[in-house]
Amino acid sequence: MKDIEKHRNIGISAHIDSGKTTLTERILFYTNRIHAIHEVRGKDGVGATMDNMELERERGITIQSAATYATWKDTTINIIDTPGHVDFTIEVERSLRVLDGAILVLCSVAGVQSQSITVDRQMRRYNVPRIAFVNKCDRSGANPLRVAKMLQEKLNHKPCVMQVPIGLEDQLKGVVDLVKMRAFYFEGESGQTIREEEIPENLKALATEYRTKLIDCCADYSDEIMEKALEGEYYDIDEDLIKTTIRKATISLDITPVFMGSAYKNTGIQKLLDGVTDYLPNPTEVNNIALDVNNEEKQVVLTNNDNDPLVCYAFKLVDNRYGQLTYIRIYQGSLKKGNSITNIANGKKINVGRLVRMHSDNMEEITEAGAGDIVALFGVDCASGTTFTDGSLRYNMTSMHVPNPVIELVIEAKNRDDLNNLSKALNRFTKEDPTFQVMVDKESGQTIIKGMGELHLDVYIERMRREYKVDVQTGAPQVAYRETITRSAPFDYTHKKQTGGSGQFAKVVGEMRPMAVEGDSDKVYNFVNSVVGGRIPKEYIPSCDKGFQSCMDAGSLIGFPVVGIEMEVKDGQYHDVDSSDMAFQICARMAFRQAFEKAGAQILEPIMKVEVQTPSEFQGGVVGNLSQRRGSIVGTSEELGYATIVSEVPLAEMFGYATDLRSMSQGKAEFTMEFAKYSPVPRNIQDELIKKYGDKAKGAQR
């Protein structure tokens, strides 16, 4: 029987290129899961263990989150390595949904970057305790103690520095542990030999300063430590008491312990693993909530007990060389090979034929798994985000946040013979990734794919070619615009139609008004019923709501979804014989269109937060180019010859930016981009878009 307290489920998350995959590779090496270290862009051509897709190895980036497990000392650690690129943000989202703790990796030169902020926001959404690892302390310009301060300034964390580095840049040798007040050096070919020494003389003052800060931080969470600190006894404090206090404050999200080192130079990783076991929670220390479907979705705290009825959650689907794999996290109960489980979404029972534990893309067969485990099942047909139980409970896990796509592309197979394979690929990818969406344009019959950015869609098109041998051609990328209104407008519409038999009659009177929409929020429509005196019978009120909602899918300006609208029905009329559900739906649709024309309709476009890092000599050109793209500069900072420019730019102006940036900076600048908000398009561009839409509609009619 496993000891659940000796169990950790952690994710490794960070800004792109902060060294997450390199760090995971070292963790696997030091825990004896692999016997040789391979680099992300290694000359041996093997690639890092967790980057198992050919595309990942070619591009040197993580595209899909990958799961593995390892044992450090006597603790089992399930690890999920997540992508840093914002286009694959759903991979981070779904991983954090099922994890108990995380390592936030930061670059010791760049510090807290734009994607670090996004990842931190995701961790907060799921209340995931984290420890920070300041990586790349071997790089020129490394300043890990400044990065610890940035955690407070930019992320509003309370950093608790656990170590100070011994040397920096090419002089990095090890770390001083501020709890033990000892120096640790990492030697041998791969840093596997750890030497413990007295703190070097030149570091004693710095170590003392940060030991004092560490104890002061702990004093806020322990009366015993507070007493010692007030008496000036910063060294005569029991080591276990310090660890227990830091653990408690980390799990309650009050502090973030900060570790330092260099994954690439094999420095500090074993001490980070000690930090994972010492300070991150085991499954029993996290409240996992389910909704009881049989009891009005009342919240229930799951037990983490192997002997209770099974509740598990499918958070990721992968179709690989073995067939469809469904990754699940078991929250309570146990699962054995041959057991029957029930899909809560559709009530279907499924037999568990094979149960495996994943190590990147390799599997290890197991016969049973219990609470706290992350394992995979074969041949289970379900969507990402499905809850399974043993059938005795009808619990549903709370869902994860799925951001809305911001870009779309028309695709078609070059060969008609490939249509079947294209359909298979699209079906599989939409099941795997909720942010990859497919629709067919009703007017043109074209297939449109939607996603989080150019790279996101590029990767799926490349996977269609490689995995399904489908050569596709694509149209120009299309921005996911939205339509809204700027002012209130009344409506008063009567629908009257007389045919041979009974006719159709309905009348609705009310007001359409604007409603604020935050970011990519799903709160885009609201219905208010103010009808009194039975002017519209109760059974037809939902018909009005349905009619209004059906108009939200496509606005009359350019045919894009409508957002931010509140519809209030104040009055109406009905007929005993001729009124019906359909009559009121049609009437509501026509009333919506009538009001929409009078309500100052407006087109909204997605605005992206763009962060560019460039050598200072190219800063002027980069800023000028962003301004030409209708961008507004939010902030700039400069350090060590590098400028960071943060701006907000319409997505419509960002196509092809990577090529332009490379040419204007001699290939030395890099950028990240993520969705920020929707904003009104300028009037001249709105007129252009409406004209294009009108021409397209005329062409379709011909």
XYZ file of C-alpha atoms in Angstrom:
702
model
C 0.000 0.000 0.000
C 1.475 3.346 -1.033
C 1.916 6.154 1.463
C -0.017 9.055 -0.117
C 1.919 11.530 2.003
C 5.054 10.485 0.079
C 3.442 11.550 -3.188
C 3.752 14.784 -5.212
C 1.936 15.812 -8.394
C 3.802 18.759 -9.876
C 3.983 20.743 -13.085
C 6.914 22.674 -14.510
C 5.746 25.947 -16.071
C 7.405 29.106 -17.356
C 7.911 31.631 -20.134
C 9.147 30.106 -23.405
C 12.856 29.223 -23.408
C 13.337 29.497 -19.627
C 14.684 25.943 -19.482
C 11.677 23.853 -18.328
C 12.426 20.828 -20.509
C 16.165 20.971 -19.677
C 15.245 21.063 -15.974
C 12.920 18.054 -16.362
C 15.722 16.151 -18.144
C 18.038 16.757 -15.140
C 15.340 15.719 -12.666
C 14.883 12.428 -14.561
C 18.653 11.871 -14.578
C 19.162 12.519 -10.840
C 16.181 10.306 -9.953
C 17.663 7.497 -12.130
C 14.748 7.492 -14.588
C 17.204 8.054 -17.461
C 20.898 7.198 -17.595
C 22.174 9.870 -19.984
C 21.334 13.552 -20.377
C 20.158 14.800 -23.788
C 19.763 18.471 -24.639
C 16.701 20.174 -26.181
C 18.739 21.208 -29.217
C 21.472 18.661 -28.637
C 24.138 17.788 -31.220
C 23.483 14.081 -30.628
C 20.180 14.443 -32.536
C 18.302 12.558 -29.783
C 16.531 15.537 -28.186
C 15.223 15.849 -24.639
C 13.284 12.882 -23.230
C 10.061 14.860 -22.730
C 10.068 16.339 -26.269
C 8.905 13.132 -27.924
C 7.223 14.650 -31.009
C 9.450 14.967 -34.078
C 8.204 18.553 -34.495
C 9.249 19.417 -30.927
C 12.759 18.132 -31.541
C 13.069 20.015 -34.822
C 11.807 23.326 -33.461
C 13.429 23.014 -30.023
C 10.167 23.897 -28.255
C 7.602 21.963 -26.225
C 4.238 21.698 -28.013
C 2.370 19.143 -25.908
C 2.567 18.673 -22.172
C 4.243 15.359 -21.357
C 3.861 13.297 -18.188
C 6.373 11.156 -16.360
C 7.113 10.039 -12.821
C 10.221 9.639 -10.727
C 11.267 8.753 -7.180
C 13.406 11.131 -5.136
C 14.650 9.581 -1.889
C 11.391 7.966 -0.673
C 8.907 10.261 -2.471
C 7.125 9.498 -5.766
C 6.841 12.566 -8.000
C 4.464 12.741 -10.968
C 5.771 15.458 -13.294
C 4.105 17.257 -16.184
C 6.395 19.350 -18.420
C 4.269 22.061 -20.069
C 4.847 24.293 -23.129
C 5.948 27.911 -22.639
C 4.554 29.279 -25.900
C 1.257 31.090 -25.376
C -0.291 29.422 -28.459
C -0.300 26.142 -26.490
C -1.705 27.681 -23.318
C -4.435 25.008 -23.032
C -1.685 22.456 -22.294
C -0.681 24.499 -19.237
C -4.324 25.069 -18.297
C -5.257 21.371 -18.314
C -2.093 20.351 -16.479
C -2.556 22.868 -13.673
C -6.185 21.729 -13.370
C -5.028 18.328 -12.055
C -1.779 19.180 -10.265
C -1.225 19.798 -6.560
C 1.881 21.974 -6.867
C 4.188 23.554 -9.426
C 7.687 24.796 -10.112
C 7.665 28.260 -11.687
C 10.891 28.486 -13.700
C 12.359 31.964 -14.261
C 15.398 33.077 -16.246
C 18.009 34.729 -14.024
C 18.751 37.310 -16.740
C 15.277 38.148 -18.116
C 13.425 37.544 -14.826
C 9.621 37.693 -14.815
C 8.529 37.824 -18.482
C 5.112 38.152 -20.126
C 4.370 34.439 -20.222
C 5.551 34.064 -16.593
C 2.695 36.448 -15.722
C 0.193 34.370 -17.740
C 1.346 31.100 -16.145
C 1.147 32.675 -12.685
C -2.422 33.801 -13.428
C -3.293 30.214 -14.406
C -1.754 28.883 -11.179
C -3.854 31.340 -9.169
C -7.002 30.261 -11.052
C -6.556 26.695 -9.734
C -4.964 27.703 -6.359
C -1.757 25.818 -7.125
C 1.032 26.335 -4.535
C 4.408 26.872 -6.186
C 8.100 27.159 -5.591
C 10.215 29.298 -7.928
C 13.438 28.118 -9.554
C 15.664 30.883 -10.934
C 17.416 29.046 -13.764
C 20.347 29.990 -16.027
C 22.490 31.448 -13.214
C 25.483 30.526 -15.429
C 24.497 33.067 -18.102
C 26.128 36.436 -18.624
C 24.179 39.106 -16.712
C 22.593 36.593 -14.290
C 21.143 38.210 -11.163
C 18.894 35.721 -9.322
C 18.399 37.927 -6.248
C 16.991 40.695 -8.493
C 14.623 38.111 -10.029
C 13.388 37.198 -6.526
C 12.475 40.894 -6.023
C 10.664 40.881 -9.408
C 8.397 38.123 -8.061
C 7.101 40.654 -5.575
C 7.026 43.652 -7.921
C 5.472 42.004 -10.984
C 3.543 39.007 -9.638
C 2.653 40.233 -6.151
C 4.203 37.137 -4.536
C 5.917 37.108 -1.185
C 9.281 35.570 -2.185
C 11.219 33.627 0.430
C 14.811 33.240 -0.772
C 16.020 29.757 0.235
C 19.518 29.919 -1.275
C 22.190 32.296 -2.494
C 24.446 31.270 -5.401
C 28.131 30.482 -5.013
C 29.522 32.479 -7.924
C 27.571 33.577 -10.990
C 27.883 33.391 -14.762
C 30.872 31.168 -15.702
C 31.959 31.083 -12.021
C 28.781 29.322 -10.785
C 29.842 26.461 -8.509
C 26.897 25.734 -6.214
C 24.482 27.237 -3.691
C 24.392 28.189 -0.019
C 21.395 26.552 1.705
C 19.988 29.236 4.049
C 18.050 26.716 6.182
C 21.108 24.547 6.919
C 23.566 27.479 6.511
C 25.937 25.232 4.581
C 27.494 25.473 1.107
C 26.730 22.786 -1.488
C 28.889 22.196 -4.580
C 27.790 20.047 -7.548
C 30.687 18.188 -9.107
C 31.426 15.264 -11.407
C 30.652 15.060 -15.114
C 26.905 15.663 -14.638
C 26.789 17.358 -11.245
C 25.795 14.137 -9.484
C 28.491 14.395 -6.791
C 27.421 16.798 -4.041
C 30.043 18.231 -1.710
C 28.939 19.945 1.513
C 31.256 22.570 3.042
C 31.390 25.606 5.289
C 30.082 28.811 3.662
C 32.944 30.583 1.803
C 34.279 33.635 3.648
C 33.354 36.064 0.851
C 29.685 34.954 0.992
C 29.153 34.937 4.766
C 27.787 38.508 4.928
C 25.337 37.913 2.044
C 24.233 34.548 3.490
C 23.680 36.151 6.922
C 21.618 38.967 5.377
C 19.347 36.536 3.521
C 19.140 34.081 6.458
C 17.764 36.986 8.525
C 15.198 37.750 5.791
C 14.235 34.052 5.665
C 13.630 33.898 9.427
C 11.686 37.208 9.357
C 9.507 35.741 6.608
C 8.881 32.588 8.703
C 8.157 34.665 11.818
C 4.893 35.857 10.230
C 3.616 32.259 10.271
C 5.069 30.841 13.508
C 4.871 32.335 17.023
C 7.824 30.204 18.126
C 10.053 31.579 15.354
C 8.727 35.096 16.047
C 9.899 34.839 19.682
C 13.369 33.667 18.633
C 13.627 36.440 16.015
C 12.639 39.113 18.555
C 15.416 37.831 20.826
C 17.868 37.995 17.906
C 18.370 34.208 17.842
C 18.461 33.773 14.068
C 20.620 30.650 14.169
C 19.327 28.750 17.174
C 16.087 27.637 15.468
C 15.242 24.000 14.825
C 15.636 23.135 11.119
C 12.430 21.047 11.097
C 10.451 23.963 12.552
C 11.669 26.261 9.746
C 10.752 23.653 7.115
C 7.316 22.983 8.618
C 6.569 26.718 8.738
C 7.686 27.331 5.145
C 5.688 24.299 4.004
C 2.515 25.536 5.705
C 2.882 29.072 4.268
C 3.653 27.741 0.764
C 0.607 25.443 0.687
C -1.648 28.288 1.865
C -0.250 30.386 -1.057
C 1.187 32.983 1.339
C 4.824 32.667 0.246
C 6.878 31.412 -2.703
C 10.191 29.712 -1.751
C 12.889 30.712 -4.271
C 15.621 28.253 -5.355
C 18.538 28.974 -7.692
C 20.846 27.159 -10.067
C 21.443 26.157 -13.653
C 19.793 23.126 -15.209
C 22.138 23.265 -18.221
C 25.212 23.343 -15.951
C 23.775 20.664 -13.589
C 23.824 22.959 -10.564
C 21.256 23.053 -7.764
C 18.753 20.532 -9.141
C 19.020 18.021 -6.295
C 18.369 20.813 -3.767
C 15.335 21.853 -5.821
C 14.042 18.252 -5.608
C 14.466 18.453 -1.823
C 12.387 21.636 -2.004
C 9.623 19.816 -3.947
C 9.370 17.108 -1.273
C 9.800 19.527 1.661
C 7.466 22.349 0.626
C 4.955 21.299 -2.044
C 1.726 19.578 -0.927
C 0.854 15.902 -1.069
C -2.660 15.088 -2.401
C -4.193 15.058 1.111
C -3.189 18.694 1.686
C -5.185 20.037 -1.268
C -8.958 20.513 -1.352
C -10.292 18.945 -4.552
C -13.913 19.887 -5.195
C -16.528 17.918 -7.155
C -20.167 18.794 -7.885
C -22.843 16.298 -6.834
C -25.102 15.985 -9.911
C -27.805 14.228 -7.854
C -27.902 17.039 -5.290
C -28.271 20.261 -7.321
C -24.517 20.308 -8.052
C -23.676 20.885 -4.389
C -19.920 21.125 -3.787
C -18.269 18.039 -2.262
C -14.658 17.813 -1.014
C -13.051 14.584 -2.262
C -11.284 12.372 0.270
C -8.028 11.148 -1.384
C -8.829 7.770 0.160
C -8.209 4.578 -1.852
C -11.137 2.819 -0.152
C -13.824 5.359 -1.096
C -15.887 5.252 -4.334
C -13.812 6.118 -7.400
C -13.739 9.664 -8.849
C -11.240 10.453 -11.626
C -10.875 13.142 -14.289
C -9.703 12.804 -17.928
C -7.601 15.900 -18.546
C -5.754 15.029 -21.752
C -6.258 12.830 -24.815
C -3.444 11.693 -27.075
C -3.607 9.558 -30.198
C -0.144 8.086 -30.579
C 1.471 4.962 -31.962
C -0.400 2.833 -29.397
C -3.892 4.234 -30.187
C -5.933 6.667 -28.077
C -4.539 7.305 -24.622
C -6.651 9.048 -22.007
C -4.653 10.654 -19.194
C -6.544 10.648 -15.896
C -5.981 11.963 -12.392
C -7.521 9.807 -9.646
C -8.924 11.965 -6.839
C -10.405 9.272 -4.621
C -10.870 5.507 -4.741
C -8.732 3.069 -6.697
C -8.773 1.706 -10.230
C -7.829 -1.822 -11.250
C -7.347 -3.441 -14.619
C -10.686 -5.035 -15.602
C -12.778 -2.590 -13.508
C -15.862 -0.952 -14.963
C -16.062 2.865 -14.856
C -18.943 5.223 -15.772
C -18.672 8.333 -17.942
C -20.684 10.976 -16.044
C -21.301 13.028 -19.215
C -23.275 10.286 -21.020
C -23.787 7.515 -18.424
C -21.875 4.940 -20.529
C -19.993 2.142 -18.747
C -16.479 1.297 -19.919
C -14.240 -1.620 -19.007
C -10.636 -0.752 -18.194
C -8.627 -3.057 -20.435
C -5.160 -1.598 -19.956
C -3.814 0.704 -17.287
C -0.410 2.343 -17.845
C 1.946 4.814 -16.242
C 3.550 7.163 -18.761
C 7.189 8.138 -19.086
C 7.063 10.726 -21.904
C 5.868 8.544 -24.834
C 6.884 5.226 -23.247
C 4.458 3.174 -21.189
C 4.763 0.942 -18.189
C 1.898 -1.490 -17.623
C 0.413 -1.448 -14.119
C -2.431 -3.459 -12.567
C -3.862 -0.821 -10.223
C -3.650 2.846 -9.273
C -5.005 4.787 -6.306
C -5.896 8.272 -5.100
C -3.365 10.904 -6.133
C -2.059 8.920 -9.114
C -1.806 10.255 -12.670
C -2.097 7.347 -15.117
C -3.415 6.631 -18.623
C -6.139 4.346 -20.000
C -6.473 2.773 -23.434
C -9.492 2.715 -25.719
C -11.649 5.081 -23.645
C -13.740 7.236 -25.952
C -14.418 10.563 -24.232
C -13.767 14.288 -24.518
C -11.080 16.153 -22.619
C -12.511 17.219 -19.225
C -14.732 14.160 -18.611
C -15.308 12.847 -15.061
C -15.465 9.061 -14.449
C -16.743 7.289 -11.331
C -17.360 3.661 -10.352
C -21.106 4.228 -10.973
C -22.129 4.560 -7.320
C -21.685 8.366 -7.387
C -22.704 11.013 -9.883
C -19.979 13.569 -9.244
C -18.646 16.002 -11.811
C -15.283 17.719 -11.424
C -15.339 21.495 -11.951
C -14.349 22.340 -15.516
C -11.141 24.000 -16.662
C -10.968 27.415 -18.319
C -10.762 27.214 -22.136
C -9.698 30.471 -23.830
C -11.522 31.463 -27.030
C -9.629 31.175 -30.362
C -8.446 34.458 -31.931
C -7.362 33.387 -35.427
C -8.918 31.300 -38.182
C -7.766 29.818 -41.471
C -9.558 28.291 -44.469
C -8.116 24.849 -45.294
C -8.783 22.263 -47.971
C -7.110 19.038 -49.082
C -5.175 19.429 -52.359
C -6.256 15.898 -53.295
C -9.876 14.796 -53.150
C -8.614 11.313 -52.157
C -7.270 12.844 -48.914
C -10.660 14.141 -47.699
C -11.256 11.093 -45.498
C -7.853 11.450 -43.814
C -8.364 15.207 -43.384
C -11.667 14.525 -41.634
C -9.978 11.953 -39.323
C -7.199 14.432 -38.471
C -9.638 17.259 -37.678
C -11.790 14.959 -35.520
C -8.799 13.789 -33.539
C -7.227 17.239 -33.047
C -10.498 18.856 -31.873
C -10.904 16.040 -29.335
C -7.324 16.455 -28.104
C -7.277 20.254 -27.945
C -10.347 22.315 -26.939
C -8.710 25.521 -28.309
C -8.426 23.992 -31.812
C -11.869 24.348 -33.372
C -13.338 23.436 -36.770
C -16.405 24.833 -38.527
C -17.875 24.840 -42.031
C -18.845 28.216 -43.518
C -22.560 27.961 -44.322
C -22.296 30.267 -47.362
C -19.108 29.043 -49.046
C -18.989 25.459 -47.717
C -15.282 25.989 -46.847
C -13.672 24.279 -43.838
C -12.315 26.775 -41.309
C -9.902 25.934 -38.492
C -9.556 28.238 -35.483
C -6.770 28.505 -32.935
C -4.711 30.602 -30.545
C -2.138 31.948 -33.019
C -0.188 31.372 -36.234
C 2.209 28.863 -34.658
C -0.705 26.895 -33.149
C -2.355 26.401 -36.564
C 1.015 25.872 -38.320
C 1.781 22.968 -36.002
C -1.579 21.278 -36.686
C -1.206 21.720 -40.467
C 2.274 20.179 -40.252
C 0.897 17.293 -38.145
C -1.790 16.651 -40.812
C 0.992 16.308 -43.382
C 3.203 14.069 -41.252
C 0.743 11.938 -39.321
C -2.078 11.664 -41.864
C -0.173 12.249 -45.158
C -2.675 15.002 -46.060
C -1.339 17.870 -48.147
C -3.514 20.883 -47.368
C -3.661 24.315 -48.877
C -4.648 27.272 -46.732
C -6.294 30.613 -47.371
C -5.154 33.890 -45.822
C -5.428 33.911 -41.995
C -8.653 35.506 -40.787
C -8.977 37.420 -37.540
C -11.791 36.385 -35.178
C -13.664 39.683 -35.082
C -16.720 40.320 -32.877
C -19.696 42.660 -33.251
C -21.324 44.708 -30.508
C -23.425 47.838 -29.925
C -22.577 51.237 -28.460
C -25.952 52.518 -27.250
C -29.412 51.373 -26.153
C -32.184 50.952 -28.727
C -35.883 50.096 -28.325
C -37.660 47.369 -30.306
C -41.329 46.889 -31.048
C -41.993 44.134 -33.535
C -45.137 42.234 -34.531
C -44.863 38.960 -36.417
C -48.058 38.141 -38.284
C -48.457 35.429 -40.918
C -51.695 33.950 -42.208
C -51.715 30.681 -44.132
C -54.479 28.186 -44.948
C -54.760 26.767 -41.419
C -53.836 28.475 -38.184
C -51.508 31.440 -38.666
C -48.555 32.811 -36.702
C -48.808 35.756 -34.339
C -46.407 37.270 -31.780
C -45.469 40.732 -30.613
C -42.466 41.725 -28.450
C -41.590 45.166 -27.092
C -38.456 46.027 -25.149
C -34.920 47.364 -25.208
C -31.480 46.243 -26.414
C -28.540 47.695 -24.494
C -24.737 47.307 -24.299
C -23.136 45.135 -21.600
C -19.463 45.244 -20.550
C -17.397 42.201 -21.593
C -14.078 41.428 -19.888
C -11.262 39.924 -22.024
C -12.347 36.711 -23.736
C -15.142 36.222 -21.190
C -18.022 33.902 -22.012
C -20.446 36.432 -20.455
C -21.541 37.960 -23.753
C -25.356 37.959 -23.491
C -27.987 38.542 -20.835
C -31.779 38.213 -20.972
C -34.127 40.217 -18.717
C -37.826 39.415 -18.442
C -39.876 42.438 -17.271
C -43.236 41.338 -18.674
C -46.109 41.693 -16.192
C -49.818 40.935 -16.302
C -49.453 37.937 -18.606
C -48.974 40.125 -21.712
C -46.755 37.298 -22.985
C -47.608 33.881 -21.466
C -44.826 32.335 -19.323
C -44.319 29.437 -21.742
C -43.316 31.863 -24.545
C -40.735 33.851 -22.523
C -37.980 31.193 -23.138
C -38.946 31.334 -26.865
C -38.047 35.049 -26.916
C -34.722 34.248 -25.190
C -33.967 31.493 -27.747
C -34.813 33.795 -30.654
C -32.481 36.529 -29.359
C -29.668 34.045 -28.686
C -29.895 32.613 -32.204
C -28.946 36.101 -33.529
C -25.761 36.193 -31.419
C -23.976 33.718 -33.720
C -23.662 36.160 -36.637
C -24.087 39.942 -36.624
C -25.368 41.931 -39.579
C -22.180 44.001 -40.095
C -19.686 41.308 -41.160
C -21.301 38.052 -39.998
C -19.136 37.523 -36.884
C -20.462 36.576 -33.412
C -22.179 39.330 -31.416
C -21.029 40.050 -27.835
C -21.948 42.323 -24.939
C -25.716 42.558 -25.420
C -28.520 42.636 -22.875
C -32.067 42.085 -24.161
C -34.995 43.172 -21.993
C -38.571 42.212 -22.925
C -41.021 44.668 -21.358
C -44.296 44.020 -23.151
C -45.946 42.082 -25.954
C -49.063 40.471 -27.276
C -50.204 36.953 -28.127
C -53.114 35.190 -29.799
C -54.897 32.207 -28.226
C -54.773 30.194 -31.471
C -52.031 31.643 -33.657
C -49.257 32.168 -31.078
C -46.629 29.429 -30.702
C -43.061 28.804 -29.599
C -41.870 29.223 -33.204
C -43.879 32.452 -33.753
C -42.242 34.082 -30.704
C -38.753 32.846 -31.737
C -39.175 34.382 -35.227
C -40.580 37.593 -33.725
C -37.623 37.874 -31.293
C -35.136 37.352 -34.151
C -36.699 40.136 -36.220
C -36.894 42.441 -33.155
C -33.167 41.819 -32.493
C -32.260 42.785 -36.063
C -34.489 45.861 -35.900
C -32.802 47.087 -32.693
C -29.256 46.125 -33.773
C -29.463 48.561 -36.719
C -30.405 51.434 -34.400
C -27.975 50.624 -31.562
C -24.729 51.929 -33.113
C -23.349 48.547 -34.165
C -19.575 48.317 -34.046
C -16.857 45.798 -34.976
C -14.382 44.684 -32.280
C -10.966 43.193 -33.041
C -8.636 41.087 -30.852
C -5.768 43.108 -29.405
C -2.606 41.163 -28.571
C -0.110 41.889 -25.827
C 3.228 41.768 -27.681
C 6.509 41.655 -25.749
C 9.685 42.125 -27.803
C 13.200 41.596 -26.447
C 15.815 43.171 -28.676
C 19.400 44.456 -28.493
C 19.116 48.163 -27.575
C 20.608 49.262 -30.931
C 17.431 48.079 -32.721
C 14.966 49.518 -30.199
C 14.000 52.576 -32.300
C 13.255 50.480 -35.397
C 11.201 47.945 -33.416
C 9.111 50.662 -31.708
C 8.556 52.425 -35.063
C 7.449 49.186 -36.704
C 4.999 48.386 -33.884
C 3.520 51.892 -34.191
C 3.071 51.380 -37.950
C 1.074 48.259 -37.087
C -1.393 50.387 -35.079
C 0.337 49.325 -31.877
C 0.415 51.345 -28.670
C 3.521 51.049 -26.500
C 2.610 50.088 -22.914
C 6.102 50.129 -21.449
C 9.825 49.787 -22.183
C 12.768 48.814 -20.010
C 16.446 48.383 -20.672
C 19.061 46.224 -19.008
C 22.496 44.933 -19.985
C 22.229 46.130 -23.569
C 18.792 44.564 -24.130
C 15.510 46.430 -24.399
C 12.112 44.940 -23.521
C 9.188 46.597 -25.293
C 5.629 45.776 -24.227
C 2.876 46.891 -26.581
C -0.725 46.216 -27.524
C -1.224 45.566 -31.232
C -4.278 44.451 -33.244
C -3.901 40.796 -34.298
C -4.838 41.775 -37.885
C -1.540 43.714 -38.098
C 0.681 40.956 -36.638
C 0.708 38.459 -39.530
C 4.255 37.955 -40.806
C 5.740 39.890 -37.870
C 8.289 37.167 -37.034
C 9.971 37.588 -40.453
C 9.987 41.411 -40.208
C 11.427 41.349 -36.689
C 14.205 38.974 -37.748
C 15.213 41.189 -40.664
C 15.160 44.461 -38.673
C 17.245 42.999 -35.795
C 19.680 40.765 -37.731
C 17.880 37.785 -36.218
C 18.770 38.824 -32.652
C 15.325 39.898 -31.347
C 12.524 37.622 -30.186
C 8.895 38.216 -29.270
C 5.934 36.630 -27.534
C 2.307 37.424 -28.173
C -0.863 36.639 -26.238
C -4.481 37.735 -26.380
C -5.215 40.796 -24.229
C -8.709 42.105 -25.041
C -11.218 43.078 -27.713
C -11.296 46.739 -28.818
C -13.281 48.717 -31.435
C -11.663 48.888 -34.878
C -11.098 52.386 -36.348
C -14.002 53.677 -38.452
C -12.115 53.519 -41.803
C -11.176 49.857 -41.203
C -14.745 49.045 -40.109
C -16.074 50.510 -43.403
C -13.515 48.442 -45.358
C -14.501 45.225 -43.548
C -18.227 45.853 -44.126
C -17.578 46.495 -47.843
C -15.564 43.240 -48.134
C -18.341 41.314 -46.391
C -20.950 42.845 -48.719
C -18.891 41.915 -51.815
C -18.446 38.350 -50.516
C -22.195 38.012 -49.879
C -22.979 39.268 -53.394
C -20.459 36.796 -54.850
C -22.094 33.932 -52.924
C -25.551 34.917 -54.257
C -24.324 34.840 -57.844
